mmCIF file of C-alpha atoms and ligand atoms in Angstrom:
data_model
loop_
_atom_site.group_PDB
_atom_site.id
_atom_site.type_symbol
_atom_site.label_atom_id
_atom_site.label_comp_id
_atom_site.label_asym_id
_atom_site.label_seq_id
_atom_site.Cartn_x
_atom_site.Cartn_y
_atom_site.Cartn_z
ATOM 1 C CA MET Y 11 -20.087 -20.988 -17.213
ATOM 2 C CA GLY Y 12 -17.159 -18.623 -17.873
ATOM 3 C CA ARG Y 13 -15.260 -18.270 -21.107
ATOM 4 C CA SER Y 14 -12.417 -20.637 -21.875
ATOM 5 C CA PRO Y 15 -9.237 -19.608 -19.996
ATOM 6 C CA THR Y 16 -7.247 -20.388 -23.122
ATOM 7 C CA LEU Y 17 -8.631 -17.200 -24.669
ATOM 8 C CA LEU Y 18 -6.045 -14.781 -26.000
ATOM 9 C CA THR Y 19 -6.912 -12.081 -23.483
ATOM 10 C CA VAL Y 20 -8.631 -12.753 -20.189
ATOM 11 C CA ARG Y 21 -10.749 -10.672 -17.837
ATOM 12 C CA VAL Y 22 -10.443 -10.995 -14.086
ATOM 13 C CA LEU Y 23 -12.780 -9.869 -11.339
ATOM 14 C CA GLY Y 24 -10.768 -8.633 -8.338
ATOM 15 C CA ILE Y 25 -12.100 -8.660 -4.773
ATOM 16 C CA GLU Y 26 -10.418 -6.844 -1.863
ATOM 17 C CA THR Y 27 -11.666 -6.836 1.744
ATOM 18 C CA SER Y 28 -8.434 -6.828 3.784
ATOM 19 C CA CYS Y 29 -9.274 -3.848 5.994
ATOM 20 C CA ASP Y 30 -12.097 -1.306 5.889
ATOM 21 C CA GLU Y 31 -12.834 -0.952 2.172
ATOM 22 C CA THR Y 32 -15.101 -3.407 0.352
ATOM 23 C CA ALA Y 33 -13.835 -3.337 -3.225
ATOM 24 C CA ALA Y 34 -14.426 -5.075 -6.546
ATOM 25 C CA ALA Y 35 -13.017 -4.329 -9.992
ATOM 26 C CA VAL Y 36 -12.690 -5.788 -13.458
ATOM 27 C CA VAL Y 37 -9.314 -5.722 -15.215
ATOM 28 C CA ALA Y 38 -8.743 -7.080 -18.723
ATOM 29 C CA GLU Y 39 -5.604 -8.068 -20.547
ATOM 30 C CA THR Y 40 -4.712 -5.866 -23.510
ATOM 31 C CA GLY Y 41 -2.487 -8.325 -25.377
ATOM 32 C CA VAL Y 42 0.261 -5.659 -25.398
ATOM 33 C CA ALA Y 43 3.352 -6.741 -23.423
ATOM 34 C CA GLU Y 44 4.490 -3.249 -22.355
ATOM 35 C CA ARG Y 45 1.060 -2.239 -21.053
ATOM 36 C CA PRO Y 46 -0.502 -5.590 -20.175
ATOM 37 C CA TRP Y 47 -3.734 -4.595 -18.425
ATOM 38 C CA MET Y 48 -6.610 -2.160 -18.712
ATOM 39 C CA LEU Y 49 -9.115 -1.130 -16.104
ATOM 40 C CA ALA Y 50 -12.763 -1.840 -16.945
ATOM 41 C CA SER Y 51 -14.239 -0.819 -13.565
ATOM 42 C CA ASN Y 52 -13.115 -0.022 -10.031
ATOM 43 C CA VAL Y 53 -15.708 0.177 -7.217
ATOM 44 C CA VAL Y 54 -14.873 0.888 -3.553
ATOM 45 C CA ALA Y 55 -17.351 1.079 -0.671
ATOM 46 C CA SER Y 56 -15.479 2.838 2.116
ATOM 47 C CA GLN Y 57 -16.349 2.205 5.756
ATOM 48 C CA GLY Y 58 -14.532 5.391 6.822
ATOM 49 C CA ALA Y 59 -17.654 6.965 8.318
ATOM 50 C CA ILE Y 60 -18.329 3.899 10.507
ATOM 51 C CA HIS Y 61 -14.818 3.700 11.985
ATOM 52 C CA ARG Y 62 -14.291 7.472 12.305
ATOM 53 C CA GLU Y 63 -16.592 7.461 15.310
ATOM 54 C CA TRP Y 64 -14.178 5.073 17.089
ATOM 55 C CA GLY Y 65 -10.963 6.796 16.001
ATOM 56 C CA GLY Y 66 -9.715 3.723 14.102
ATOM 57 C CA VAL Y 67 -10.784 0.493 12.425
ATOM 58 C CA VAL Y 68 -12.912 -1.776 14.654
ATOM 59 C CA PRO Y 69 -12.324 -5.284 13.194
ATOM 60 C CA GLU Y 70 -15.706 -6.734 14.137
ATOM 61 C CA LEU Y 71 -17.594 -3.805 12.620
ATOM 62 C CA ALA Y 72 -15.439 -4.047 9.495
ATOM 63 C CA SER Y 73 -16.244 -7.743 8.886
ATOM 64 C CA ARG Y 74 -19.973 -7.188 9.392
ATOM 65 C CA GLN Y 75 -20.002 -4.271 6.956
ATOM 66 C CA HIS Y 76 -18.103 -6.298 4.325
ATOM 67 C CA VAL Y 77 -20.852 -8.938 4.536
ATOM 68 C CA ARG Y 78 -23.476 -6.244 3.942
ATOM 69 C CA ASP Y 79 -21.647 -4.594 1.041
ATOM 70 C CA ILE Y 80 -19.912 -7.338 -0.928
ATOM 71 C CA CYS Y 81 -22.793 -8.441 -3.224
ATOM 72 C CA GLY Y 82 -23.707 -4.891 -4.189
ATOM 73 C CA VAL Y 83 -20.095 -3.883 -4.773
ATOM 74 C CA VAL Y 84 -19.433 -6.871 -7.076
ATOM 75 C CA GLU Y 85 -22.662 -6.183 -8.985
ATOM 76 C CA ALA Y 86 -21.673 -2.528 -9.351
ATOM 77 C CA ALA Y 87 -18.201 -3.484 -10.651
ATOM 78 C CA LEU Y 88 -19.768 -5.697 -13.340
ATOM 79 C CA GLU Y 89 -22.336 -3.065 -14.227
ATOM 80 C CA CYS Y 90 -19.729 -0.295 -14.518
ATOM 81 C CA ALA Y 91 -17.742 -2.547 -16.856
ATOM 82 C CA SER Y 92 -20.964 -3.273 -18.835
ATOM 83 C CA LEU Y 93 -20.317 -6.989 -18.364
ATOM 84 C CA THR Y 94 -22.104 -9.983 -16.938
ATOM 85 C CA LEU Y 95 -20.463 -12.838 -15.053
ATOM 86 C CA ASP Y 96 -20.358 -14.801 -18.339
ATOM 87 C CA ALA Y 97 -17.546 -12.502 -19.460
ATOM 88 C CA ILE Y 98 -15.345 -13.135 -16.395
ATOM 89 C CA ASP Y 99 -12.527 -15.689 -16.775
ATOM 90 C CA GLY Y 100 -11.216 -15.784 -13.196
ATOM 91 C CA VAL Y 101 -11.609 -14.327 -9.710
ATOM 92 C CA ALA Y 102 -8.614 -12.808 -7.890
ATOM 93 C CA VAL Y 103 -9.026 -12.193 -4.179
ATOM 94 C CA THR Y 104 -6.820 -10.787 -1.418
ATOM 95 C CA GLN Y 105 -5.709 -13.766 0.683
ATOM 96 C CA GLY Y 106 -3.696 -11.588 3.111
ATOM 97 C CA PRO Y 107 -2.225 -9.843 4.940
ATOM 98 C CA GLY Y 108 -4.997 -7.980 6.749
ATOM 99 C CA LEU Y 109 -7.712 -8.355 9.367
ATOM 100 C CA VAL Y 110 -8.639 -12.008 9.283
ATOM 101 C CA GLY Y 111 -12.382 -11.460 9.776
ATOM 102 C CA SER Y 112 -12.393 -8.967 6.898
ATOM 103 C CA LEU Y 113 -10.280 -11.146 4.613
ATOM 104 C CA LEU Y 114 -12.558 -14.124 5.227
ATOM 105 C CA VAL Y 115 -15.568 -12.329 3.738
ATOM 106 C CA GLY Y 116 -13.798 -11.686 0.427
ATOM 107 C CA VAL Y 117 -12.188 -15.137 0.334
ATOM 108 C CA ALA Y 118 -15.461 -16.977 1.022
ATOM 109 C CA PHE Y 119 -17.321 -14.861 -1.536
ATOM 110 C CA ALA Y 120 -14.643 -15.314 -4.218
ATOM 111 C CA LYS Y 121 -14.405 -19.075 -3.657
ATOM 112 C CA SER Y 122 -18.179 -19.475 -3.914
ATOM 113 C CA LEU Y 123 -18.316 -17.429 -7.092
ATOM 114 C CA ALA Y 124 -15.429 -19.297 -8.716
ATOM 115 C CA PHE Y 125 -16.935 -22.660 -7.744
ATOM 116 C CA ALA Y 126 -20.435 -21.743 -8.940
ATOM 117 C CA ARG Y 127 -19.155 -20.406 -12.282
ATOM 118 C CA GLY Y 128 -16.487 -23.085 -12.798
ATOM 119 C CA ILE Y 129 -13.734 -20.483 -13.269
ATOM 120 C CA PRO Y 130 -10.245 -20.253 -11.707
ATOM 121 C CA ILE Y 131 -9.673 -18.635 -8.309
ATOM 122 C CA ILE Y 132 -6.434 -16.700 -7.856
ATOM 123 C CA PRO Y 133 -5.360 -16.031 -4.217
ATOM 124 C CA THR Y 134 -3.414 -12.776 -4.268
ATOM 125 C CA HIS Y 135 -1.098 -10.936 -1.866
ATOM 126 C CA HIS Y 136 -2.263 -7.453 -0.863
ATOM 127 C CA LEU Y 137 1.212 -5.910 -1.298
ATOM 128 C CA ALA Y 138 1.683 -7.542 -4.698
ATOM 129 C CA GLY Y 139 -1.539 -5.690 -5.505
ATOM 130 C CA HIS Y 140 -0.102 -2.340 -4.384
ATOM 131 C CA ILE Y 141 3.056 -2.988 -6.431
ATOM 132 C CA GLU Y 142 1.080 -3.980 -9.537
ATOM 133 C CA SER Y 143 -1.136 -0.877 -9.251
ATOM 134 C CA LEU Y 144 1.896 0.830 -10.822
ATOM 135 C CA THR Y 145 1.947 -1.540 -13.815
ATOM 136 C CA LEU Y 146 -1.811 -1.189 -14.221
ATOM 137 C CA ALA Y 147 -1.484 2.592 -14.334
ATOM 138 C CA HIS Y 148 1.777 3.016 -16.252
ATOM 139 C CA GLY Y 149 2.607 -0.275 -18.002
ATOM 140 C CA GLU Y 150 5.718 -2.339 -17.171
ATOM 141 C CA LEU Y 151 8.191 -0.191 -15.205
ATOM 142 C CA PRO Y 152 11.798 0.015 -16.428
ATOM 143 C CA ARG Y 153 13.658 -2.675 -14.468
ATOM 144 C CA PRO Y 154 15.276 -3.101 -12.083
ATOM 145 C CA ALA Y 155 12.684 -1.046 -10.229
ATOM 146 C CA VAL Y 156 12.848 -0.088 -6.548
ATOM 147 C CA ILE Y 157 9.325 0.160 -5.168
ATOM 148 C CA LEU Y 158 8.276 1.660 -1.852
ATOM 149 C CA VAL Y 159 4.985 0.249 -0.565
ATOM 150 C CA VAL Y 160 3.815 2.640 2.093
ATOM 151 C CA SER Y 161 0.416 2.198 3.716
ATOM 152 C CA GLY Y 162 -1.407 1.984 7.029
ATOM 153 C CA GLY Y 163 -0.126 -1.533 7.685
ATOM 154 C CA HIS Y 164 3.186 -1.642 5.797
ATOM 155 C CA THR Y 165 6.287 0.301 4.929
ATOM 156 C CA SER Y 166 8.410 -1.965 2.759
ATOM 157 C CA LEU Y 167 10.932 -1.526 0.005
ATOM 158 C CA TYR Y 168 11.013 -4.058 -2.841
ATOM 159 C CA LEU Y 169 13.358 -4.735 -5.701
ATOM 160 C CA VAL Y 170 11.631 -5.908 -8.868
ATOM 161 C CA SER Y 171 14.143 -7.262 -11.372
ATOM 162 C CA GLU Y 172 11.756 -9.722 -13.037
ATOM 163 C CA PRO Y 173 8.038 -9.146 -13.567
ATOM 164 C CA GLY Y 174 6.126 -10.622 -10.650
ATOM 165 C CA VAL Y 175 9.192 -11.326 -8.463
ATOM 166 C CA TYR Y 176 9.254 -9.062 -5.415
ATOM 167 C CA GLN Y 177 12.444 -9.061 -3.305
ATOM 168 C CA LEU Y 178 12.171 -7.386 0.091
ATOM 169 C CA ILE Y 179 15.097 -4.993 0.667
ATOM 170 C CA GLY Y 180 13.824 -2.850 3.558
ATOM 171 C CA ARG Y 181 10.936 -2.674 5.985
ATOM 172 C CA THR Y 182 9.780 -0.866 9.076
ATOM 173 C CA ARG Y 183 10.998 -2.259 12.366
ATOM 174 C CA ASP Y 184 7.985 -0.835 14.222
ATOM 175 C CA ASP Y 185 5.114 1.362 12.992
ATOM 176 C CA ALA Y 186 4.129 1.726 9.341
ATOM 177 C CA ALA Y 187 4.294 5.291 8.014
ATOM 178 C CA GLY Y 188 0.505 5.467 7.547
ATOM 179 C CA GLU Y 189 0.026 4.211 11.105
ATOM 180 C CA ALA Y 190 2.323 7.028 12.330
ATOM 181 C CA TYR Y 191 0.228 9.562 10.370
ATOM 182 C CA ASP Y 192 -2.978 8.157 11.872
ATOM 183 C CA LYS Y 193 -1.596 8.097 15.442
ATOM 184 C CA VAL Y 194 -0.161 11.618 15.234
ATOM 185 C CA ALA Y 195 -3.499 12.847 13.855
ATOM 186 C CA LYS Y 196 -5.301 11.187 16.753
ATOM 187 C CA LEU Y 197 -3.125 12.810 19.399
ATOM 188 C CA LEU Y 198 -3.703 16.183 17.700
ATOM 189 C CA GLY Y 199 -7.463 15.564 17.929
ATOM 190 C CA LEU Y 200 -7.860 15.184 14.146
ATOM 191 C CA PRO Y 201 -10.303 12.688 12.597
ATOM 192 C CA TYR Y 202 -9.518 9.178 11.281
ATOM 193 C CA PRO Y 203 -7.932 8.385 8.860
ATOM 194 C CA GLY Y 204 -5.349 10.990 9.779
ATOM 195 C CA GLY Y 205 -3.070 10.790 6.719
ATOM 196 C CA PRO Y 206 -5.111 12.960 4.358
ATOM 197 C CA VAL Y 207 -5.894 15.498 7.138
ATOM 198 C CA VAL Y 208 -2.239 15.847 8.209
ATOM 199 C CA ASP Y 209 -1.308 16.152 4.516
ATOM 200 C CA ARG Y 210 -3.786 19.029 4.063
ATOM 201 C CA LEU Y 211 -2.892 20.886 7.285
ATOM 202 C CA ALA Y 212 0.839 20.495 6.618
ATOM 203 C CA GLN Y 213 0.441 22.618 3.498
ATOM 204 C CA GLN Y 214 -0.391 25.614 5.748
ATOM 205 C CA GLY Y 215 2.394 24.980 8.291
ATOM 206 C CA ASN Y 216 6.118 25.694 8.612
ATOM 207 C CA ASP Y 217 7.984 22.400 8.167
ATOM 208 C CA ARG Y 218 11.022 23.730 10.087
ATOM 209 C CA ALA Y 219 9.015 25.010 13.074
ATOM 210 C CA ILE Y 220 9.772 21.972 15.243
ATOM 211 C CA ASP Y 221 12.936 19.931 15.071
ATOM 212 C CA PHE Y 222 11.592 16.398 15.438
ATOM 213 C CA PRO Y 223 14.315 13.719 15.580
ATOM 214 C CA VAL Y 224 15.363 11.729 12.537
ATOM 215 C CA THR Y 225 15.664 8.013 13.336
ATOM 216 C CA ARG Y 226 19.002 6.437 12.522
ATOM 217 C CA LEU Y 227 19.199 2.665 12.741
ATOM 218 C CA THR Y 228 22.644 1.786 13.977
ATOM 219 C CA HIS Y 229 22.115 -1.859 14.916
ATOM 220 C CA ALA Y 230 21.325 -4.939 12.880
ATOM 221 C CA ASP Y 231 17.750 -6.212 12.991
ATOM 222 C CA ARG Y 232 17.630 -9.212 15.312
ATOM 223 C CA ASN Y 233 14.111 -10.065 14.125
ATOM 224 C CA ALA Y 234 14.774 -9.696 10.420
ATOM 225 C CA PRO Y 235 12.722 -12.038 8.270
ATOM 226 C CA ALA Y 236 14.814 -14.550 6.325
ATOM 227 C CA ASN Y 237 16.224 -13.412 2.984
ATOM 228 C CA THR Y 238 15.586 -9.703 3.168
ATOM 229 C CA ALA Y 239 18.260 -7.403 1.839
ATOM 230 C CA ALA Y 240 20.989 -9.958 2.663
ATOM 231 C CA GLY Y 241 22.894 -10.733 -0.487
ATOM 232 C CA ILE Y 242 21.105 -8.002 -2.411
ATOM 233 C CA LEU Y 243 22.636 -4.970 -0.692
ATOM 234 C CA PRO Y 244 25.932 -4.679 1.254
ATOM 235 C CA PRO Y 245 25.173 -5.216 5.014
ATOM 236 C CA ASP Y 246 25.826 -1.604 6.098
ATOM 237 C CA ILE Y 247 23.545 -0.295 3.340
ATOM 238 C CA ALA Y 248 20.925 -2.986 4.037
ATOM 239 C CA ARG Y 249 20.724 -1.753 7.624
ATOM 240 C CA ARG Y 250 20.117 1.780 6.397
ATOM 241 C CA THR Y 251 17.207 0.753 4.178
ATOM 242 C CA ASP Y 252 15.041 -0.216 7.173
ATOM 243 C CA PHE Y 253 12.524 2.266 8.581
ATOM 244 C CA SER Y 254 11.367 3.206 12.088
ATOM 245 C CA PHE Y 255 8.592 5.644 12.979
ATOM 246 C CA SER Y 256 7.637 4.930 16.581
ATOM 247 C CA GLY Y 257 10.321 7.273 18.032
ATOM 248 C CA LEU Y 258 9.052 10.123 15.896
ATOM 249 C CA LYS Y 259 5.476 9.487 17.011
ATOM 250 C CA THR Y 260 6.620 9.573 20.670
ATOM 251 C CA ALA Y 261 8.516 12.827 20.033
ATOM 252 C CA VAL Y 262 5.303 14.387 18.691
ATOM 253 C CA LEU Y 263 3.446 13.115 21.777
ATOM 254 C CA HIS Y 264 6.036 14.705 24.139
ATOM 255 C CA HIS Y 265 5.893 17.957 22.203
ATOM 256 C CA VAL Y 266 2.086 18.100 22.391
ATOM 257 C CA ARG Y 267 2.125 17.322 26.140
ATOM 258 C CA LYS Y 268 4.707 20.037 26.761
ATOM 259 C CA GLN Y 269 2.749 22.617 24.777
ATOM 260 C CA SER Y 270 -0.557 21.688 26.360
ATOM 261 C CA PRO Y 271 -0.043 20.072 29.796
ATOM 262 C CA ASP Y 272 -3.780 20.241 30.575
ATOM 263 C CA GLY Y 273 -4.749 18.606 27.255
ATOM 264 C CA SER Y 274 -6.522 21.701 25.889
ATOM 265 C CA PRO Y 275 -6.517 21.991 22.071
ATOM 266 C CA LEU Y 276 -3.483 23.662 20.503
ATOM 267 C CA PRO Y 277 -3.975 26.738 18.272
ATOM 268 C CA ASP Y 278 -4.654 25.853 14.616
ATOM 269 C CA ASP Y 279 -1.431 27.398 13.315
ATOM 270 C CA HIS Y 280 0.620 25.391 15.798
ATOM 271 C CA VAL Y 281 -1.174 22.171 14.773
ATOM 272 C CA ALA Y 282 -0.325 22.993 11.147
ATOM 273 C CA ASP Y 283 3.352 23.508 12.104
ATOM 274 C CA ILE Y 284 3.409 20.139 13.904
ATOM 275 C CA CYS Y 285 1.860 18.419 10.852
ATOM 276 C CA ALA Y 286 4.350 20.042 8.465
ATOM 277 C CA SER Y 287 7.381 19.309 10.686
ATOM 278 C CA PHE Y 288 6.297 15.676 11.268
ATOM 279 C CA GLN Y 289 5.638 15.176 7.577
ATOM 280 C CA ARG Y 290 9.031 16.587 6.563
ATOM 281 C CA VAL Y 291 10.786 13.963 8.726
ATOM 282 C CA VAL Y 292 8.603 11.078 7.469
ATOM 283 C CA VAL Y 293 8.934 11.976 3.795
ATOM 284 C CA THR Y 294 12.698 12.534 4.082
ATOM 285 C CA ALA Y 295 13.164 9.158 5.809
ATOM 286 C CA LEU Y 296 11.084 7.352 3.179
ATOM 287 C CA LEU Y 297 12.801 8.948 0.213
ATOM 288 C CA ASP Y 298 16.396 8.863 1.552
ATOM 289 C CA ARG Y 299 16.182 5.091 1.894
ATOM 290 C CA THR Y 300 14.329 4.508 -1.357
ATOM 291 C CA PHE Y 301 16.752 6.549 -3.422
ATOM 292 C CA GLU Y 302 19.800 5.141 -1.618
ATOM 293 C CA ALA Y 303 18.653 1.605 -2.453
ATOM 294 C CA ALA Y 304 17.914 2.679 -6.038
ATOM 295 C CA ARG Y 305 21.451 4.046 -6.379
ATOM 296 C CA TRP Y 306 23.084 0.888 -5.016
ATOM 297 C CA LEU Y 307 20.982 -1.363 -7.191
ATOM 298 C CA ASN Y 308 21.387 0.719 -10.361
ATOM 299 C CA ALA Y 309 17.611 0.937 -10.542
ATOM 300 C CA ARG Y 310 16.135 2.203 -13.793
ATOM 301 C CA SER Y 311 12.970 3.405 -12.065
ATOM 302 C CA VAL Y 312 11.460 4.140 -8.658
ATOM 303 C CA GLY Y 313 7.816 3.451 -7.751
ATOM 304 C CA LEU Y 314 5.677 4.567 -4.813
ATOM 305 C CA ALA Y 315 2.487 2.661 -3.969
ATOM 306 C CA GLY Y 316 -0.004 2.208 -1.109
ATOM 307 C CA GLY Y 317 -2.248 4.676 0.724
ATOM 308 C CA VAL Y 318 0.529 7.045 1.833
ATOM 309 C CA SER Y 319 1.687 7.397 -1.787
ATOM 310 C CA ALA Y 320 -1.365 9.681 -2.098
ATOM 311 C CA ASN Y 321 0.570 12.184 0.047
ATOM 312 C CA THR Y 322 1.116 15.492 -1.740
ATOM 313 C CA ARG Y 323 4.605 16.144 -0.383
ATOM 314 C CA LEU Y 324 5.813 12.567 -0.826
ATOM 315 C CA ARG Y 325 4.794 12.662 -4.494
ATOM 316 C CA ALA Y 326 6.265 16.096 -5.150
ATOM 317 C CA ASP Y 327 9.579 15.417 -3.367
ATOM 318 C CA ALA Y 328 9.972 11.991 -5.027
ATOM 319 C CA GLU Y 329 9.418 13.500 -8.452
ATOM 320 C CA ALA Y 330 11.878 16.329 -7.715
ATOM 321 C CA ARG Y 331 14.561 13.851 -6.572
ATOM 322 C CA GLY Y 332 13.926 11.656 -9.608
ATOM 323 C CA ARG Y 333 14.259 14.613 -11.991
ATOM 324 C CA LYS Y 334 17.620 15.553 -10.470
ATOM 325 C CA LEU Y 335 18.918 11.998 -10.931
ATOM 326 C CA TYR Y 336 17.297 11.435 -14.350
ATOM 327 C CA LEU Y 337 15.504 8.509 -12.710
ATOM 328 C CA PRO Y 338 11.834 8.057 -13.667
ATOM 329 C CA VAL Y 339 9.477 8.014 -10.672
ATOM 330 C CA PHE Y 340 6.064 6.331 -10.935
ATOM 331 C CA VAL Y 341 3.094 6.876 -8.627
ATOM 332 C CA PRO Y 342 -0.411 5.446 -9.110
ATOM 333 C CA PRO Y 343 -3.396 7.782 -9.584
ATOM 334 C CA LEU Y 344 -5.178 8.495 -6.292
ATOM 335 C CA SER Y 345 -7.928 5.951 -7.095
ATOM 336 C CA LEU Y 346 -5.287 3.195 -7.179
ATOM 337 C CA SER Y 347 -3.176 4.411 -4.201
ATOM 338 C CA THR Y 348 -5.496 3.559 -1.341
ATOM 339 C CA ASP Y 349 -6.989 0.077 -1.074
ATOM 340 C CA ASN Y 350 -8.869 -1.035 -4.170
ATOM 341 C CA ALA Y 351 -9.615 -4.244 -6.047
ATOM 342 C CA ALA Y 352 -8.234 -3.195 -9.440
ATOM 343 C CA MET Y 353 -4.717 -3.729 -8.089
ATOM 344 C CA ILE Y 354 -5.749 -7.202 -6.855
ATOM 345 C CA ALA Y 355 -7.180 -8.098 -10.262
ATOM 346 C CA ALA Y 356 -3.935 -6.885 -11.890
ATOM 347 C CA ALA Y 357 -1.671 -8.862 -9.520
ATOM 348 C CA GLY Y 358 -4.044 -11.811 -9.991
ATOM 349 C CA LEU Y 359 -3.635 -11.618 -13.767
ATOM 350 C CA ARG Y 360 0.144 -11.672 -13.290
ATOM 351 C CA ARG Y 361 -0.190 -14.827 -11.177
ATOM 352 C CA PHE Y 362 -2.685 -16.415 -13.547
ATOM 353 C CA ARG Y 363 -0.244 -16.005 -16.455
ATOM 354 C CA ALA Y 364 2.558 -17.457 -14.266
ATOM 355 C CA GLY Y 365 0.381 -20.541 -13.722
ATOM 356 C CA HIS Y 366 -0.510 -19.862 -10.071
ATOM 357 C CA VAL Y 367 -4.164 -20.762 -9.936
ATOM 358 C CA GLY Y 368 -5.476 -21.690 -6.473
ATOM 359 C CA THR Y 369 -7.563 -24.580 -5.290
ATOM 360 C CA LEU Y 370 -10.648 -24.059 -3.159
ATOM 361 C CA ASP Y 371 -8.913 -25.183 0.058
ATOM 362 C CA PHE Y 372 -6.723 -22.073 0.588
ATOM 363 C CA ASN Y 373 -7.568 -19.844 3.527
ATOM 364 C CA ALA Y 374 -7.315 -16.186 4.502
ATOM 365 C CA GLU Y 375 -3.970 -15.437 6.214
ATOM 366 C CA ALA Y 376 -3.653 -12.393 8.443
ATOM 367 C CA SER Y 377 0.165 -12.297 8.182
ATOM 368 C CA LEU Y 378 0.791 -13.728 4.738
ATOM 369 C CA SER Y 379 4.365 -12.862 3.704
ATOM 370 C CA LEU Y 380 5.678 -11.768 0.335
ATOM 371 C CA HIS Y 381 9.359 -12.079 1.204
ATOM 372 C CA ASN Y 382 11.195 -13.031 -1.909
ATOM 373 C CA ALA Y 383 8.058 -14.763 -3.103
ATOM 374 C CA ASP Y 384 6.744 -14.754 -6.630
ATOM 375 C CA GLY Y 385 3.590 -13.020 -5.518
HETATM 376 O O1 KG4 N 412 -3.104 1.260 1.387
HETATM 377 P P1 KG4 N 412 -4.143 1.742 2.352
HETATM 378 O O2 KG4 N 412 -5.444 2.253 1.797
HETATM 379 O O3 KG4 N 412 -4.500 0.618 3.405
HETATM 380 C C1 KG4 N 412 -3.548 -0.251 3.932
HETATM 381 O O4 KG4 N 412 -3.191 -1.229 3.222
HETATM 382 O O5 KG4 N 412 -3.085 0.048 5.059
HETATM 383 O O6 KG4 N 412 -3.444 2.878 3.252
HETATM 384 C C2 KG4 N 412 -4.154 3.563 4.235
HETATM 385 C C3 KG4 N 412 -3.194 4.531 4.913
HETATM 386 C C4 KG4 N 412 -3.793 5.209 6.145
HETATM 387 O O7 KG4 N 412 -2.862 5.130 7.202
HETATM 388 C C5 KG4 N 412 -3.990 6.650 5.680
HETATM 389 O O8 KG4 N 412 -3.894 7.604 6.733
HETATM 390 C C6 KG4 N 412 -2.840 6.808 4.706
HETATM 391 O O9 KG4 N 412 -2.818 5.582 4.010
HETATM 392 N N1 KG4 N 412 -3.057 7.925 3.762
HETATM 393 C C7 KG4 N 412 -2.252 9.011 3.715
HETATM 394 C C8 KG4 N 412 -2.812 9.869 2.735
HETATM 395 N N2 KG4 N 412 -3.931 9.248 2.214
HETATM 396 C C9 KG4 N 412 -4.055 8.052 2.853
HETATM 397 N N3 KG4 N 412 -1.157 9.333 4.415
HETATM 398 C C10 KG4 N 412 -0.578 10.511 4.146
HETATM 399 N N4 KG4 N 412 -1.048 11.389 3.233
HETATM 400 C C11 KG4 N 412 -2.148 11.110 2.506
HETATM 401 N N5 KG4 N 412 -2.604 11.987 1.598
HETATM 402 ZN ZN1 ZN N 413 -3.239 -1.457 1.306
#
């Protein structure tokens, strides 16, 4: 059986299987309010090589691989932390959003483990995990904090005024930024996942070589989820904190077709120029909105999280903007930017301390929302 959950500091095993990484990690409380958690281990088994062959994630293959990997990954996380299951006080697992077949593997595993050990289960939101990766790495951020979660599935802006309360103030109306990176990479004939490859090639290109269009959202969002920026930002500003990347992706497609009507590969230096010019527009759009929201909300810090926050230019430009405005900018280390279970354990600890322990009847939810929720 696990230790008593009334212990002064608890240790949580995190499990994350929302997409194509099977991940487990152990995070422990420190007992120090400003830096509440410490990482004991962080293990990720990536399925990148399996999906690369197909140019993107194949859901059925992802679920099957999670089943193969989950036991070994959890064992490795315990071993790296030099702990046995006796030392674990709770299990936090990604409940959603994500691929439902993938989520189900982690959820079923975590429920079984929690039931067998008689310890609490903590269903956790994937984006709360990305947000809390910042607290895990840097301690509590100065609040209010404006946090951009930018990944393959999401591009959302959150206001955090209270620990563990995430208010949605902007989101993409179409593609996520990471999805745009991956699709642009694909149409340039680059391997999956495209983000890191475009990032690398962009460093050799001229970011002004091609004038790709900057999306301006002039109309209100008819499909806006309830309670987004309404009431938090003035309506005209709220409209400007939404994102859109599908037009840019189409512009890159038209450019490539024009340059190579017969579909033959473009010269390497031209590919690098396309990557750099595309990336300049994406990074500018992300940071303009983030810093505009931060200004309106008198934010005391800005955070970037999620897979795209690994991007070299996004990090450098965000830090440069922050320095100019005397506004601290926080970014997780690379190991906590892309999907991992340490962030799930951290967000789970936050929920555990807020009294949100789950019962064994919760289910995986592919489109679980975090809108104005308490995580
Ligand atoms: O957070 P994440 O691991 O998974 C999701 O929750 O979606 O993010 C994966 C996304 C992919 O689209 C990948 O191409 C992108 O993050 N990515 C990057 C970089 N590293 C990963 N995008 C741009 N530059 C990078 N260096
Ligand atoms: Zn993610």
